[in-house]
Coordinates of C-alpha atoms and ligand atoms in Angstrom, one line a residue:
M56 CA 173.6 61.4 -6.4
S57 CA 171.9 58.6 -4.5
C58 CA 168.7 60.1 -3.3
N59 CA 166.1 57.7 -1.9
N60 CA 164.3 54.5 -1.0
L61 CA 163.3 53.5 -4.5
Q62 CA 163.2 49.9 -5.2
Y63 CA 166.0 49.4 -7.9
T64 CA 165.7 46.8 -10.6
P65 CA 168.0 43.9 -9.7
L66 CA 171.1 44.0 -11.9
S67 CA 170.5 40.3 -12.8
E68 CA 167.3 41.3 -14.4
I69 CA 168.7 43.8 -16.8
P70 CA 169.9 41.3 -19.4
E71 CA 166.5 39.5 -19.3
I72 CA 164.7 42.8 -20.0
Y73 CA 167.1 43.6 -22.8
A74 CA 166.7 40.2 -24.3
R75 CA 163.0 40.4 -24.1
V76 CA 162.6 43.7 -25.9
T77 CA 165.3 42.9 -28.5
K78 CA 163.5 39.7 -29.3
T79 CA 160.2 41.8 -29.8
F80 CA 162.0 44.1 -32.1
K81 CA 163.5 41.3 -34.1
A82 CA 160.1 39.6 -34.4
G83 CA 158.8 42.9 -36.0
T84 CA 156.0 43.1 -33.5
T85 CA 156.3 47.0 -33.1
R86 CA 156.3 47.7 -36.7
P87 CA 152.6 47.7 -37.9
L88 CA 151.1 51.2 -37.7
S89 CA 148.0 49.7 -36.0
Y90 CA 150.3 48.5 -33.1
R91 CA 151.9 51.8 -32.7
R92 CA 148.7 53.6 -32.8
H93 CA 147.3 51.4 -30.1
Q94 CA 150.3 51.9 -27.8
L95 CA 150.2 55.7 -28.3
L96 CA 146.6 55.8 -27.3
Q97 CA 147.4 53.5 -24.4
L98 CA 150.0 56.1 -23.3
A99 CA 147.4 58.8 -23.4
R100 CA 145.0 56.6 -21.3
M101 CA 147.7 55.9 -18.8
M102 CA 148.1 59.6 -18.2
Q103 CA 144.4 60.4 -18.2
E104 CA 143.3 57.6 -16.0
N105 CA 146.0 58.3 -13.4
I106 CA 146.1 62.0 -13.1
V107 CA 145.6 62.2 -9.4
T108 CA 148.2 59.4 -8.8
I109 CA 150.7 61.2 -10.9
E110 CA 149.9 64.6 -9.3
D111 CA 150.4 63.0 -6.0
A112 CA 153.8 61.5 -6.9
L113 CA 155.0 64.9 -8.3
L114 CA 153.7 66.5 -4.9
A115 CA 155.5 64.0 -2.9
D116 CA 158.9 64.3 -4.7
L117 CA 159.0 67.9 -5.8
G118 CA 156.2 69.7 -3.9
K119 CA 154.8 70.5 -7.4
Q120 CA 151.4 72.1 -7.4
R121 CA 148.7 70.1 -9.1
Q122 CA 147.9 72.7 -11.8
E123 CA 151.6 72.9 -12.7
S124 CA 151.8 69.2 -12.9
T125 CA 148.8 68.6 -15.1
V126 CA 149.4 71.6 -17.3
T127 CA 153.2 71.1 -17.8
E128 CA 153.6 67.4 -17.5
L129 CA 150.4 65.4 -18.2
T130 CA 148.5 67.4 -20.7
P131 CA 151.3 67.6 -23.3
I132 CA 151.7 63.8 -23.1
I133 CA 148.0 63.1 -23.6
Q134 CA 147.8 65.6 -26.6
G135 CA 151.2 64.6 -27.9
S136 CA 150.2 60.9 -28.0
I137 CA 146.9 61.6 -29.6
N138 CA 148.5 63.8 -32.2
A139 CA 151.2 61.2 -33.0
A140 CA 148.6 58.5 -33.3
E141 CA 146.5 60.6 -35.7
S142 CA 149.6 61.8 -37.7
L143 CA 151.3 58.4 -37.9
E144 CA 150.1 57.3 -41.2
E145 CA 151.3 60.5 -42.8
W146 CA 154.6 60.6 -41.1
A147 CA 155.4 56.9 -41.9
K148 CA 154.5 57.2 -45.6
P149 CA 157.5 56.3 -47.8
E150 CA 159.0 59.3 -49.5
K151 CA 159.3 59.5 -53.3
P152 CA 161.9 62.1 -54.0
K153 CA 161.9 63.9 -57.4
V154 CA 164.7 62.5 -59.4
E155 CA 166.5 63.3 -62.7
A156 CA 164.8 62.0 -65.8
W157 CA 167.4 59.3 -66.7
R158 CA 166.7 57.5 -63.3
S159 CA 163.0 57.9 -63.4
S160 CA 162.4 54.2 -63.8
W161 CA 164.4 53.2 -60.7
D162 CA 161.6 53.3 -58.1
T163 CA 163.6 55.6 -56.0
T164 CA 162.1 55.6 -52.4
I165 CA 163.0 56.5 -48.8
Y166 CA 161.5 53.9 -46.4
H167 CA 161.1 54.9 -42.8
V168 CA 162.3 52.1 -40.5
P169 CA 162.6 52.0 -36.7
K170 CA 166.3 52.5 -35.5
G171 CA 166.0 49.6 -33.1
V172 CA 165.6 49.3 -29.3
V173 CA 165.8 52.5 -27.6
L174 CA 167.4 53.4 -24.2
L175 CA 165.7 56.4 -22.7
I176 CA 167.3 58.1 -19.7
S177 CA 165.4 60.8 -18.0
P178 CA 166.1 63.5 -15.3
W179 CA 164.2 64.4 -12.1
N180 CA 163.0 67.9 -12.7
Y181 CA 160.1 67.1 -15.0
P182 CA 160.2 63.3 -14.6
I183 CA 156.9 62.6 -16.4
I184 CA 157.1 64.8 -19.5
L185 CA 160.8 64.3 -20.1
T186 CA 160.3 60.5 -20.0
F187 CA 157.1 60.1 -22.0
L188 CA 157.7 63.0 -24.5
G189 CA 160.6 60.9 -25.8
L190 CA 158.6 57.7 -25.6
I191 CA 155.9 59.1 -27.8
G192 CA 158.6 59.5 -30.6
A193 CA 160.0 56.1 -30.0
I194 CA 156.5 54.3 -30.0
A195 CA 155.5 56.2 -33.1
A196 CA 158.7 55.2 -35.0
G197 CA 158.2 51.5 -33.9
C198 CA 160.9 51.1 -31.5
P199 CA 160.8 49.1 -28.3
T200 CA 162.2 51.1 -25.4
V201 CA 163.8 50.6 -22.0
I202 CA 163.1 53.5 -19.8
K203 CA 165.5 54.6 -17.0
P204 CA 163.8 57.3 -14.9
S205 CA 165.7 59.4 -12.4
E206 CA 166.3 57.9 -9.0
C207 CA 166.0 61.4 -7.4
T208 CA 162.2 61.3 -7.9
P209 CA 161.5 58.0 -6.4
T210 CA 157.7 58.2 -6.1
V211 CA 157.3 59.1 -9.7
A212 CA 159.8 56.3 -10.8
A213 CA 157.8 53.8 -8.6
V214 CA 154.5 54.9 -10.3
M215 CA 156.1 54.5 -13.7
A216 CA 157.4 51.0 -13.1
D217 CA 153.8 50.2 -11.9
L218 CA 151.9 51.8 -14.7
V219 CA 153.9 51.2 -17.7
P220 CA 153.4 47.3 -17.8
K221 CA 149.8 47.8 -17.1
Y222 CA 149.1 49.9 -20.1
L223 CA 151.9 49.4 -22.7
D224 CA 152.9 46.0 -24.2
P225 CA 155.4 44.6 -21.6
A226 CA 157.2 42.7 -24.4
A227 CA 158.3 45.9 -25.9
Y228 CA 158.4 48.7 -23.2
A229 CA 160.1 48.3 -19.8
V230 CA 161.2 50.5 -16.9
V231 CA 164.5 49.9 -15.2
N232 CA 164.8 51.8 -12.0
G233 CA 168.1 52.5 -10.4
A234 CA 171.1 54.9 -10.2
V235 CA 174.6 54.9 -11.5
E236 CA 175.4 51.2 -11.5
E237 CA 172.2 50.2 -13.3
T238 CA 172.6 53.0 -15.9
K239 CA 176.1 51.9 -16.5
M240 CA 175.0 48.4 -17.0
L241 CA 172.3 49.6 -19.6
L242 CA 174.9 51.8 -21.2
D243 CA 177.2 48.9 -21.8
L244 CA 174.6 47.1 -24.0
Q245 CA 174.0 47.8 -27.7
W246 CA 171.1 50.0 -28.6
G247 CA 169.4 51.3 -31.8
H248 CA 169.4 54.8 -30.2
I249 CA 170.0 56.4 -26.9
F250 CA 167.9 59.4 -25.9
F251 CA 169.4 61.1 -22.8
T252 CA 168.0 64.1 -20.9
G253 CA 170.0 65.5 -18.1
S254 CA 173.2 67.4 -17.3
T255 CA 176.0 68.1 -19.6
R256 CA 178.5 66.2 -17.4
I257 CA 176.5 62.9 -17.6
G258 CA 175.7 63.6 -21.2
R259 CA 179.4 63.3 -21.9
I260 CA 179.4 59.9 -20.2
V261 CA 176.5 58.7 -22.3
A262 CA 178.0 59.9 -25.5
T263 CA 181.3 58.1 -24.7
A264 CA 179.6 54.9 -23.9
A265 CA 177.4 55.1 -27.1
A266 CA 180.6 55.5 -29.2
K267 CA 181.5 51.9 -28.4
Y268 CA 178.9 50.6 -30.8
V269 CA 178.6 53.8 -32.8
T270 CA 175.1 54.2 -31.5
P271 CA 173.2 57.4 -32.5
V272 CA 172.5 59.5 -29.4
T273 CA 170.2 62.5 -28.7
L274 CA 171.5 64.6 -25.8
E275 CA 169.0 67.0 -24.2
L276 CA 171.2 68.9 -21.8
G277 CA 171.2 72.1 -19.7
G278 CA 173.2 75.3 -19.4
K279 CA 172.8 78.9 -18.5
S280 CA 169.9 80.4 -20.6
P281 CA 170.3 84.2 -20.6
V282 CA 167.6 86.9 -20.8
I283 CA 168.4 90.2 -22.5
V284 CA 166.1 93.2 -21.8
S285 CA 166.2 95.9 -24.3
P286 CA 165.3 99.5 -23.1
D287 CA 162.6 99.7 -25.7
Y288 CA 160.5 97.0 -24.1
D289 CA 157.7 97.5 -21.4
L290 CA 159.8 96.8 -18.2
E291 CA 156.9 95.8 -16.0
L292 CA 155.7 93.2 -18.6
A293 CA 159.3 91.9 -19.0
A294 CA 159.7 91.5 -15.3
K295 CA 156.5 89.7 -15.0
R296 CA 157.2 87.3 -17.9
I297 CA 160.7 86.7 -16.7
L298 CA 159.6 85.8 -13.1
Y299 CA 156.7 83.6 -14.4
G300 CA 159.4 81.5 -16.2
K301 CA 161.6 81.5 -13.1
V302 CA 159.0 80.3 -10.7
Q303 CA 158.1 77.2 -12.7
N304 CA 159.1 74.2 -10.6
V305 CA 161.0 76.6 -8.4
G306 CA 163.6 77.3 -11.1
Q307 CA 164.4 73.7 -11.6
L308 CA 163.6 73.8 -15.3
C309 CA 166.1 73.3 -18.1
V310 CA 164.8 76.4 -19.9
S311 CA 164.5 78.6 -16.7
P312 CA 165.7 82.1 -17.2
D313 CA 169.1 81.8 -15.7
Y314 CA 170.4 85.4 -15.5
V315 CA 169.3 88.7 -16.8
L316 CA 171.4 91.3 -18.8
V317 CA 169.9 94.8 -18.3
P318 CA 171.3 98.0 -19.9
R319 CA 172.4 100.7 -17.5
S320 CA 169.7 103.2 -18.7
V321 CA 166.9 101.1 -17.6
Y322 CA 168.5 99.0 -14.8
K323 CA 167.0 100.8 -11.8
P324 CA 163.3 100.8 -13.2
F325 CA 163.7 97.2 -14.2
V326 CA 164.7 96.3 -10.6
E327 CA 161.7 98.2 -9.4
A328 CA 159.5 96.3 -11.7
L329 CA 160.8 93.1 -10.4
K330 CA 160.2 94.0 -6.9
K331 CA 156.5 94.9 -7.8
T332 CA 156.0 91.5 -9.6
Y333 CA 157.5 89.6 -6.8
A334 CA 155.2 91.2 -4.4
S335 CA 152.2 90.3 -6.5
F336 CA 153.4 86.7 -7.1
F337 CA 154.1 86.3 -3.3
P338 CA 151.3 88.1 -1.3
T339 CA 152.4 85.8 1.7
D340 CA 155.8 84.5 2.7
P341 CA 156.6 81.5 0.3
L342 CA 158.4 79.8 3.3
D343 CA 155.2 79.6 5.4
K344 CA 154.0 76.1 6.2
E345 CA 150.8 76.7 4.4
S346 CA 152.6 78.0 1.3
K347 CA 152.4 75.9 -2.0
W348 CA 156.0 77.0 -3.0
G349 CA 157.7 73.9 -4.2
K350 CA 160.8 72.3 -2.7
I351 CA 164.3 71.7 -3.8
V352 CA 164.5 68.1 -5.0
N353 CA 166.8 66.8 -2.4
E354 CA 169.5 67.7 0.2
P355 CA 172.4 67.8 -2.1
N356 CA 170.7 70.2 -4.4
Y357 CA 169.3 72.2 -1.5
R358 CA 172.8 72.6 -0.1
R359 CA 174.1 73.7 -3.5
V360 CA 171.3 76.3 -4.1
K361 CA 171.6 77.7 -0.6
G362 CA 175.4 77.7 -1.0
L363 CA 175.2 79.8 -4.1
I364 CA 173.1 82.4 -2.3
E365 CA 175.6 82.6 0.6
E366 CA 178.6 82.8 -1.8
T367 CA 177.4 85.5 -4.2
K368 CA 179.1 89.0 -4.0
G369 CA 175.9 90.5 -5.4
D370 CA 173.2 92.3 -3.6
V371 CA 170.3 90.0 -2.4
I372 CA 167.3 92.2 -2.9
L373 CA 164.4 89.8 -2.9
G374 CA 164.1 86.4 -1.0
G375 CA 167.5 85.1 0.4
K376 CA 165.6 83.0 2.9
W377 CA 165.3 79.3 3.4
D378 CA 163.9 76.4 5.5
D379 CA 166.3 73.6 6.2
T380 CA 163.7 71.1 7.5
R381 CA 161.4 71.5 4.4
L382 CA 164.1 72.1 1.8
R383 CA 162.5 75.3 0.7
V384 CA 164.3 78.3 -0.8
A385 CA 162.5 81.5 -1.4
L386 CA 162.7 83.0 -4.9
T387 CA 165.9 85.0 -4.5
V388 CA 166.6 88.0 -6.8
V389 CA 170.4 89.1 -6.8
S390 CA 171.2 92.6 -8.1
E391 CA 174.6 94.0 -9.0
V392 CA 176.0 90.6 -10.1
K393 CA 179.4 90.7 -11.8
L394 CA 180.3 88.2 -14.7
N395 CA 182.8 86.5 -12.3
D396 CA 180.4 85.9 -9.6
P397 CA 179.8 82.2 -8.4
L398 CA 176.3 82.8 -9.6
M399 CA 177.5 83.2 -13.2
E400 CA 179.6 79.9 -13.4
E401 CA 177.2 77.0 -13.7
E402 CA 173.6 76.6 -14.6
L403 CA 171.7 77.7 -11.3
F404 CA 168.8 75.2 -11.6
G405 CA 167.0 76.7 -8.7
P406 CA 165.1 79.8 -7.5
I407 CA 167.9 82.3 -7.9
L408 CA 167.8 85.0 -10.5
P409 CA 170.9 87.2 -10.8
I410 CA 170.7 90.7 -12.6
V411 CA 173.8 91.9 -14.4
E412 CA 174.1 95.5 -15.4
V413 CA 175.6 96.1 -18.8
E414 CA 176.3 99.2 -20.9
D415 CA 173.8 98.4 -23.7
V416 CA 172.2 95.6 -25.7
D417 CA 175.4 95.3 -27.7
E418 CA 177.5 94.5 -24.6
A419 CA 174.7 92.0 -23.6
V420 CA 174.9 90.3 -27.0
Q421 CA 178.7 90.1 -26.7
I422 CA 178.5 88.5 -23.3
V423 CA 176.0 85.8 -24.6
A424 CA 178.1 85.2 -27.8
D425 CA 181.3 84.6 -25.7
R426 CA 179.7 81.8 -23.7
P427 CA 178.8 78.2 -24.6
Y428 CA 175.6 78.0 -26.7
P429 CA 172.7 77.8 -24.3
L430 CA 169.5 75.9 -24.7
V431 CA 167.6 79.1 -25.3
I432 CA 168.1 82.9 -25.4
Y433 CA 165.3 85.0 -24.2
T434 CA 165.0 88.6 -25.4
F435 CA 162.5 91.4 -24.5
S436 CA 162.3 93.9 -27.3
N437 CA 160.1 95.2 -30.0
S438 CA 163.0 96.1 -32.3
N439 CA 163.7 94.2 -35.5
E440 CA 167.3 95.5 -35.3
V441 CA 167.7 93.8 -31.8
K442 CA 166.2 90.5 -33.2
E443 CA 168.6 90.6 -36.1
K444 CA 171.6 91.3 -33.9
I445 CA 170.8 88.3 -31.8
T446 CA 170.0 86.0 -34.7
N447 CA 173.3 86.9 -36.4
R448 CA 175.7 87.1 -33.5
T449 CA 174.7 84.4 -31.1
N450 CA 173.7 80.8 -31.2
S451 CA 171.4 78.7 -29.1
G452 CA 168.9 75.7 -29.2
T453 CA 166.0 78.0 -29.4
F454 CA 165.5 81.7 -29.6
V455 CA 162.4 83.2 -27.9
F456 CA 161.3 86.8 -28.2
N457 CA 159.2 88.5 -25.6
D458 CA 158.3 85.6 -23.2
T459 CA 159.8 82.7 -21.3
Q460 CA 159.2 79.0 -21.4
M461 CA 156.4 79.3 -24.0
Q462 CA 158.6 77.5 -26.7
L463 CA 157.6 74.3 -24.9
A464 CA 154.0 74.7 -26.1
V465 CA 155.0 75.0 -29.8
H466 CA 155.4 71.5 -31.0
E467 CA 155.8 72.5 -34.6
I468 CA 159.6 73.7 -33.8
P469 CA 162.2 71.3 -32.7
F470 CA 163.0 71.5 -28.9
G471 CA 166.6 70.8 -28.1
G472 CA 170.2 72.2 -27.5
H473 CA 173.0 73.2 -29.6
G474 CA 176.8 72.7 -28.8
E475 CA 177.2 72.3 -25.0
S476 CA 173.4 72.3 -24.4
G477 CA 173.0 69.2 -26.4
Y478 CA 171.8 68.0 -30.0
G479 CA 168.8 66.5 -31.6
G480 CA 165.7 68.6 -31.4
Y481 CA 162.4 66.9 -30.7
M482 CA 158.6 67.3 -30.3
G483 CA 155.9 66.6 -32.7
K484 CA 157.1 65.1 -35.9
D485 CA 160.7 65.7 -34.9
S486 CA 160.3 63.2 -32.2
Y487 CA 159.3 60.6 -34.7
N488 CA 162.2 61.6 -36.9
I489 CA 164.8 61.1 -34.1
F490 CA 164.0 57.3 -33.8
T491 CA 163.5 56.7 -37.6
H492 CA 166.2 55.7 -40.0
R493 CA 165.4 56.9 -43.6
R494 CA 166.4 53.9 -45.6
G495 CA 167.1 54.6 -49.2
Y496 CA 166.0 52.2 -51.9
I497 CA 166.4 51.8 -55.6
N498 CA 165.5 49.1 -58.0
V499 CA 167.7 49.4 -61.2
P500 CA 165.9 47.9 -64.2
T501 CA 167.6 45.3 -66.4
E502 CA 166.6 47.4 -69.4
M503 CA 169.3 49.9 -68.2
E504 CA 172.0 47.6 -69.4
P505 CA 172.6 49.1 -72.9
F506 CA 173.3 52.4 -71.2
Y507 CA 175.9 50.9 -69.0
A508 CA 178.4 49.8 -71.6
Y509 CA 181.1 52.4 -70.6
R510 CA 181.0 51.8 -66.9
Y511 CA 182.7 48.3 -67.1
L512 CA 186.3 47.4 -67.5
P513 CA 188.5 47.9 -69.5
Y514 CA 188.1 51.6 -69.6
S515 CA 189.0 53.3 -72.9
E516 CA 189.5 56.7 -74.1
E517 CA 186.0 56.9 -75.4
S518 CA 184.6 55.5 -72.1
Y519 CA 186.6 58.3 -70.2
K520 CA 185.2 61.0 -72.4
V521 CA 181.7 59.9 -72.0
M522 CA 181.7 59.0 -68.3
T523 CA 183.5 62.2 -67.1
Q524 CA 181.1 64.7 -68.9
G525 CA 179.6 65.4 -65.4
A526 CA 182.9 66.9 -64.3
R527 CA 182.9 69.4 -67.1
V528 CA 179.4 70.9 -66.7
K529 CA 179.2 74.7 -66.7
I530 CA 179.4 76.2 -63.4
P531 CA 176.8 79.1 -62.9
E532 CA 178.1 82.7 -62.4
A533 CA 177.9 83.6 -58.7
Ligands
LIG1405 P1 171.7 64.1 -14.3 O1 172.6 64.2 -15.5 O2 172.3 64.0 -13.0 O3 170.9 62.6 -14.4 C1 170.1 62.4 -15.5 C2 170.0 60.8 -15.6 O4 171.3 60.3 -15.7 C3 169.4 60.1 -14.4 O5 168.5 59.2 -14.8 C4 170.6 59.5 -13.7 O6 170.3 58.3 -13.0 C5 171.5 59.2 -14.7 N1 172.9 59.2 -14.2 C6 173.5 59.9 -13.2 N2 174.7 59.7 -13.1 C7 175.2 58.8 -14.0 C8 176.3 58.3 -14.5 N3 177.5 58.6 -13.8 N4 176.3 57.5 -15.5 C9 175.1 57.2 -16.2 N5 173.9 57.7 -15.8 C10 173.9 58.6 -14.8 O7 170.6 65.2 -14.4 P2 169.5 65.5 -13.4 O8 170.1 66.2 -12.2 O9 168.5 64.6 -13.3 O10 168.8 66.8 -14.2 C11 169.3 68.1 -14.2 C12 170.0 68.4 -15.5 O11 169.3 68.1 -16.6 C13 170.2 70.0 -15.7 O12 171.5 70.2 -16.2 C14 169.1 70.4 -16.7 O13 169.4 71.5 -17.4 C15 169.1 69.2 -17.6 N6 167.7 69.1 -18.2 C16 167.7 69.2 -19.5 C17 166.5 69.2 -20.2 C18 166.4 69.3 -21.8 O14 165.3 68.9 -22.2 N7 167.4 69.8 -22.4 C19 165.4 68.9 -19.5 C20 165.5 68.7 -18.0 C21 166.7 68.8 -17.5

């Protein structure tokens, strides 16, 4: 989708940028921990000293409220950068694995080395955090990086192109702005790692391009993340926590609750609870000119979201209104949605919440298990039995019990997809790991030579006997 009036990087400049950052990598400039630490703290400063500029840009492109922008996009970058700067020494320490006694003199070590120059391609929905969270890992690992922001958030992309060279070392970190043509040109080059966040469709294109040079890739993709409501849970609280997740960035969030599966026995009271929460979240019409309710990012996405509401065979019980001039769509709850409804085909990525009636939790689990692995499965229940059912019978990037979206605040667990929702979890130390190659090292002492007699040609019956002992070890009873 071409979306804007952003000034694209001239194609002729891309090889120069690539050559510059590659030269920096080869010179070893980004390797010293002191350099990485400085760049990480500069990244934190870049965010902190430009809070208002970045909030303004997010407001212009997405109508994102200032509180949401700073809480969900800026703060995690400031804190993540500081945390990485402070943890760097420990993360980067060479590992000394425990080895068998006969190899104890070999100095067996795993050194951490940067994978190389990184290409980082980011989406429009959380354009700041989904660019710089990856960059934290790349800087920490010692990798120069070329950033390709989404062209669909042009104000933010322009701010990035302006700020990055002012705060970070321009010899190692660069922003290339553009759309398909520019990205294709970048993908034609050889990288140490490609870190992509976006749709599954484009993720496939990226992985295919990466295969040309056998480049390692991280794919942070999307999909339909379900919510299962168990009858044992407080329905009003479930409704509140689900709608809280759904209103974030007007539903344009990769881990937005996509659809809700509700057992028949509690279907009606759950719908009533949703109505009550909706009324409390929106005391005035979200489509009022004064309302702070955010916008759909651009015309094509606006038409897509509106079209979905027009096409559904379900019962639109809340919302179902839009404003063509301001690209606003009210949060729309659709009841009585069947599994073959248009709302159940693709990731909704907008302010629509379909509610599907199921027989019981077992049927809900089966529906989820029959679909591609989502980025996250949300479940509301206090029952261990339900937790175990979902743990054992389904799969997903993350599994969250009794809330939505809060996994993003937990940087001790990897955040990422599985199967069609992508691969390669990151955040905290996992971000550092993504861009780090664990390079094995041994130094075999000359003094080993007397023990090596049997490994050399010509082999004999005796050498066979000695050297194949390992194959005849006793296998433990099961
Ligand atoms: P997108 O896949 O359309 O675009 C992502 C990036 O790819 C952009 O920078 C874009 O310029 C580039 N691109 C577009 N077409 C290309 C092509 N043909 N070849 C090469 N590059 C191309 O995604 P989007 O619309 O920006 O974001 C929405 C999607 O991203 C949703 O599916 C959402 O779930 C997913 N997402 C995932 C995460 C996550 O962390 N897993 C986070 C946010 C969004």
